[in-house]
Amino acid sequence: MSTHRFAILVAGGSGTRMGADQPKQFLPLLGQPVLLHTLRRFAEPALQVERIVLVLPADQLATWQRLCAEHAVEIPHTVVAGGASRWASVRKGLAALIDTSEGVVAVHDGVRPLTPFTVIHNTYAKAEAHGAAIAAVVPKDSVRGLSKEGSYALNRSRLRLVQTPQCFELNLLRRAYQLPELPTFTDDASVVEDLHPIQLVEGDYRNLKITTPEDLVLAEALLNAG
């Protein structure tokens, strides 16, 4: 593999929806912080990720430092303080890669600790070939759109639920993040799509985003099941 690989892990959660007394990225999952599980996924040697940048709210940097000491974390990574929005935080993460000129960068939710190796690798590989790729799955449930009269059925086979990682050619993502922030930006693909087509990679239903207490229960069950 000749392309350089980088990763930006964005963890901006406060834990409000979890009803927890600490941010969800620091909640214990089988005895270790959720974020540490996520970091380990990208540190997998076979992925050959050269640099991992972790973006955290400024007031959480000391907590992460303490947790790294507590769990004897030796995975090399750079920690930077995020911004007021996810968009601003990704921008800060990109700025930490200023000394790199080319490669593919994955942007990943810090609270997706179960992402399978194949999903990460395949998303990098597709972006290496096409410039931009994201992981996504087909909705399991029927989906309806809203109208003034009520609602209408949508064709589930033509819809996808977006996950992360979302991988991009480094300079493409830099160009996209030089444009102004818009309220329509929901993820990195929406920031990039005016500049470049987005390829889809098959995600995984186990690739949970830890948002509510039941997500944590399910994540523990999945990890225990191997």
Short mmCIF file of C-alpha atoms in Angstrom, two decimals:
data_model
loop_
_atom_site.label_atom_id
_atom_site.label_comp_id
_atom_site.label_asym_id
_atom_site.label_seq_id
_atom_site.Cartn_x
_atom_site.Cartn_y
_atom_site.Cartn_z
CA MET A 1 0.00 0.00 0.00
CA SER A 2 1.61 3.25 -1.12
CA THR A 3 -0.96 5.80 0.08
CA HIS A 4 -0.37 7.38 3.48
CA ARG A 5 -3.27 6.85 5.89
CA PHE A 6 -4.32 9.22 8.67
CA ALA A 7 -7.28 9.32 11.05
CA ILE A 8 -9.17 12.07 12.87
CA LEU A 9 -11.30 10.77 15.74
CA VAL A 10 -13.88 13.34 16.79
CA ALA A 11 -15.32 13.08 20.30
CA GLY A 12 -17.38 16.10 21.26
CA GLY A 13 -20.05 14.46 23.40
CA SER A 14 -21.30 15.81 26.71
CA GLY A 15 -23.27 12.76 27.85
CA THR A 16 -26.61 14.59 28.21
CA ARG A 17 -28.64 11.97 26.32
CA MET A 18 -26.91 9.24 28.31
CA GLY A 19 -28.07 10.82 31.57
CA ALA A 20 -24.49 10.22 32.68
CA ASP A 21 -22.24 12.29 34.92
CA GLN A 22 -19.44 12.16 32.37
CA PRO A 23 -19.12 12.48 28.57
CA LYS A 24 -20.15 9.32 26.69
CA GLN A 25 -16.67 8.90 25.16
CA PHE A 26 -15.29 8.33 28.67
CA LEU A 27 -17.98 5.91 29.90
CA PRO A 28 -16.65 2.45 30.75
CA LEU A 29 -17.21 -0.28 28.18
CA LEU A 30 -16.04 -3.61 29.62
CA GLY A 31 -13.96 -1.62 32.09
CA GLN A 32 -12.26 0.70 29.58
CA PRO A 33 -13.34 4.08 28.17
CA VAL A 34 -15.42 3.92 24.96
CA LEU A 35 -12.87 6.21 23.28
CA LEU A 36 -9.99 3.85 24.05
CA HIS A 37 -11.79 1.01 22.25
CA THR A 38 -12.24 3.33 19.23
CA LEU A 39 -8.57 4.39 19.30
CA ARG A 40 -7.50 0.74 19.31
CA ARG A 41 -9.51 0.02 16.15
CA PHE A 42 -7.48 2.58 14.17
CA ALA A 43 -4.18 1.56 15.77
CA GLU A 44 -4.56 -1.96 14.34
CA PRO A 45 -1.13 -2.52 12.68
CA ALA A 46 -2.59 -4.08 9.51
CA LEU A 47 -4.43 -0.82 8.73
CA GLN A 48 -1.09 1.04 8.56
CA VAL A 49 -2.54 4.32 9.83
CA GLU A 50 0.47 6.60 10.26
CA ARG A 51 -1.06 9.27 12.48
CA ILE A 52 -4.15 9.44 14.67
CA VAL A 53 -5.49 12.82 15.75
CA LEU A 54 -7.99 12.85 18.60
CA VAL A 55 -10.25 15.92 18.86
CA LEU A 56 -11.79 16.57 22.28
CA PRO A 57 -13.55 19.54 23.90
CA ALA A 58 -10.92 21.74 25.57
CA ASP A 59 -12.28 21.04 29.06
CA GLN A 60 -11.86 17.26 28.57
CA LEU A 61 -8.16 17.14 27.66
CA ALA A 62 -7.01 16.66 31.27
CA THR A 63 -9.57 13.87 31.84
CA TRP A 64 -8.32 12.01 28.78
CA GLN A 65 -4.73 12.43 29.93
CA ARG A 66 -5.67 10.95 33.32
CA LEU A 67 -7.52 8.02 31.68
CA CYS A 68 -4.53 7.30 29.42
CA ALA A 69 -2.28 7.11 32.49
CA GLU A 70 -4.82 4.98 34.36
CA HIS A 71 -5.12 2.46 31.51
CA ALA A 72 -1.43 2.62 30.51
CA VAL A 73 -2.26 3.71 26.95
CA GLU A 74 0.81 3.51 24.70
CA ILE A 75 -0.89 4.08 21.33
CA PRO A 76 0.76 7.14 19.73
CA HIS A 77 -1.80 9.87 19.02
CA THR A 78 -2.06 13.65 18.93
CA VAL A 79 -4.75 15.35 21.03
CA VAL A 80 -6.20 18.71 19.97
CA ALA A 81 -8.97 20.89 21.41
CA GLY A 82 -12.10 20.98 19.26
CA GLY A 83 -14.34 23.86 18.22
CA ALA A 84 -17.93 24.96 18.80
CA SER A 85 -19.38 22.46 16.28
CA ARG A 86 -18.40 19.12 14.76
CA TRP A 87 -17.41 20.99 11.59
CA ALA A 88 -15.09 23.28 13.57
CA SER A 89 -13.65 20.27 15.40
CA VAL A 90 -12.82 18.39 12.20
CA ARG A 91 -11.17 21.58 10.93
CA LYS A 92 -8.98 21.66 14.06
CA GLY A 93 -8.12 17.99 13.49
CA LEU A 94 -7.11 18.72 9.90
CA ALA A 95 -4.91 21.60 11.08
CA ALA A 96 -2.95 19.09 13.18
CA LEU A 97 -2.00 17.33 9.91
CA ILE A 98 -0.59 20.55 8.41
CA ASP A 99 2.86 19.00 7.89
CA THR A 100 1.50 16.19 5.69
CA SER A 101 1.08 16.83 1.98
CA GLU A 102 -0.78 13.78 0.66
CA GLY A 103 -2.68 10.67 1.65
CA VAL A 104 -6.15 9.61 2.73
CA VAL A 105 -7.70 10.73 6.00
CA ALA A 106 -10.52 8.94 7.82
CA VAL A 107 -12.88 10.99 9.97
CA HIS A 108 -14.55 8.80 12.59
CA ASP A 109 -16.90 9.25 15.54
CA GLY A 110 -15.03 8.70 18.79
CA VAL A 111 -18.12 6.95 20.15
CA ARG A 112 -18.19 4.21 17.49
CA PRO A 113 -15.99 1.68 19.31
CA LEU A 114 -17.06 -1.49 17.47
CA THR A 115 -16.26 -0.67 13.84
CA PRO A 116 -15.01 -3.89 12.19
CA PHE A 117 -11.53 -3.89 10.68
CA THR A 118 -12.94 -4.71 7.22
CA VAL A 119 -15.22 -1.66 7.22
CA ILE A 120 -12.32 0.66 8.11
CA HIS A 121 -9.95 -0.94 5.60
CA ASN A 122 -12.51 -1.04 2.77
CA THR A 123 -13.45 2.61 3.28
CA TYR A 124 -9.79 3.69 3.15
CA ALA A 125 -9.24 1.53 0.05
CA LYS A 126 -12.27 2.94 -1.80
CA ALA A 127 -11.18 6.52 -1.01
CA GLU A 128 -7.66 5.70 -2.22
CA ALA A 129 -9.19 4.62 -5.52
CA HIS A 130 -11.95 7.26 -5.86
CA GLY A 131 -11.10 10.20 -3.59
CA ALA A 132 -14.08 9.99 -1.22
CA ALA A 133 -15.86 7.05 0.43
CA ILE A 134 -18.13 6.53 3.41
CA ALA A 135 -19.51 3.52 5.26
CA ALA A 136 -23.29 3.07 5.15
CA VAL A 137 -25.97 0.41 5.67
CA VAL A 138 -29.44 -0.28 4.25
CA PRO A 139 -32.23 0.71 6.71
CA LYS A 140 -33.75 -2.36 8.40
CA ASP A 141 -37.10 -0.68 9.01
CA SER A 142 -39.60 0.76 6.57
CA VAL A 143 -39.07 4.49 6.07
CA ARG A 144 -41.63 7.24 5.49
CA GLY A 145 -41.30 10.85 4.42
CA LEU A 146 -43.41 13.66 5.88
CA SER A 147 -45.81 15.80 3.85
CA LYS A 148 -48.44 18.47 4.65
CA GLU A 149 -51.13 15.82 4.22
CA GLY A 150 -49.43 13.26 6.45
CA SER A 151 -46.73 10.88 5.23
CA TYR A 152 -45.69 8.73 2.25
CA ALA A 153 -43.68 5.54 1.76
CA LEU A 154 -40.05 5.75 0.65
CA ASN A 155 -38.17 3.02 -1.20
CA ARG A 156 -35.87 1.60 1.48
CA SER A 157 -33.58 -0.02 -1.11
CA ARG A 158 -32.67 3.45 -2.41
CA LEU A 159 -31.79 4.82 1.04
CA ARG A 160 -28.73 4.37 3.24
CA LEU A 161 -28.00 5.04 6.90
CA VAL A 162 -24.65 6.79 7.08
CA GLN A 163 -21.93 5.65 9.46
CA THR A 164 -18.26 6.48 9.92
CA PRO A 165 -15.44 6.16 8.97
CA GLN A 166 -15.72 8.66 6.16
CA CYS A 167 -12.48 8.72 4.16
CA PHE A 168 -11.18 11.41 1.81
CA GLU A 169 -8.14 12.33 -0.15
CA LEU A 170 -6.40 14.73 2.24
CA ASN A 171 -6.23 17.80 0.01
CA LEU A 172 -9.84 17.31 -1.12
CA LEU A 173 -10.99 17.45 2.51
CA ARG A 174 -8.77 20.48 3.12
CA ARG A 175 -10.38 22.29 0.17
CA ALA A 176 -13.86 21.43 1.41
CA TYR A 177 -13.09 22.75 4.89
CA GLN A 178 -11.87 26.07 3.51
CA LEU A 179 -15.47 26.79 2.45
CA PRO A 180 -17.81 28.45 4.98
CA GLU A 181 -19.77 26.28 7.42
CA LEU A 182 -23.42 25.73 6.39
CA PRO A 183 -26.38 24.59 8.51
CA THR A 184 -26.95 21.76 5.99
CA PHE A 185 -23.67 20.07 7.00
CA THR A 186 -24.56 16.91 8.93
CA ASP A 187 -21.31 14.99 8.35
CA ASP A 188 -18.09 15.21 6.36
CA ALA A 189 -19.64 13.77 3.20
CA SER A 190 -22.09 16.70 3.13
CA VAL A 191 -19.12 19.11 3.39
CA VAL A 192 -17.32 17.42 0.47
CA GLU A 193 -20.15 16.44 -1.88
CA ASP A 194 -20.31 19.74 -3.80
CA LEU A 195 -16.66 19.23 -4.76
CA HIS A 196 -16.51 15.47 -5.38
CA PRO A 197 -18.79 12.38 -5.73
CA ILE A 198 -19.10 10.24 -2.60
CA GLN A 199 -18.68 6.46 -2.99
CA LEU A 200 -20.47 4.10 -0.58
CA VAL A 201 -18.88 1.16 1.22
CA GLU A 202 -20.90 -1.52 2.98
CA GLY A 203 -20.96 -0.67 6.68
CA ASP A 204 -21.97 -2.97 9.51
CA TYR A 205 -25.00 -3.00 11.84
CA ARG A 206 -22.59 -3.63 14.75
CA ASN A 207 -20.94 -0.27 14.03
CA LEU A 208 -22.97 1.41 16.79
CA LYS A 209 -22.77 5.05 17.74
CA ILE A 210 -22.99 5.15 21.53
CA THR A 211 -25.70 7.76 22.16
CA THR A 212 -28.17 6.32 24.69
CA PRO A 213 -27.81 3.95 27.70
CA GLU A 214 -29.16 0.96 25.74
CA ASP A 215 -26.41 1.45 23.12
CA LEU A 216 -23.84 0.80 25.85
CA VAL A 217 -25.63 -2.39 26.95
CA LEU A 218 -25.73 -3.62 23.34
CA ALA A 219 -22.05 -2.71 22.76
CA GLU A 220 -21.02 -4.72 25.83
CA ALA A 221 -23.05 -7.71 24.61
CA LEU A 222 -21.48 -7.51 21.13
CA LEU A 223 -17.96 -7.25 22.55
CA ASN A 224 -18.59 -10.21 24.88
CA ALA A 225 -19.86 -12.21 21.90
CA GLY A 226 -16.59 -11.47 20.09
#
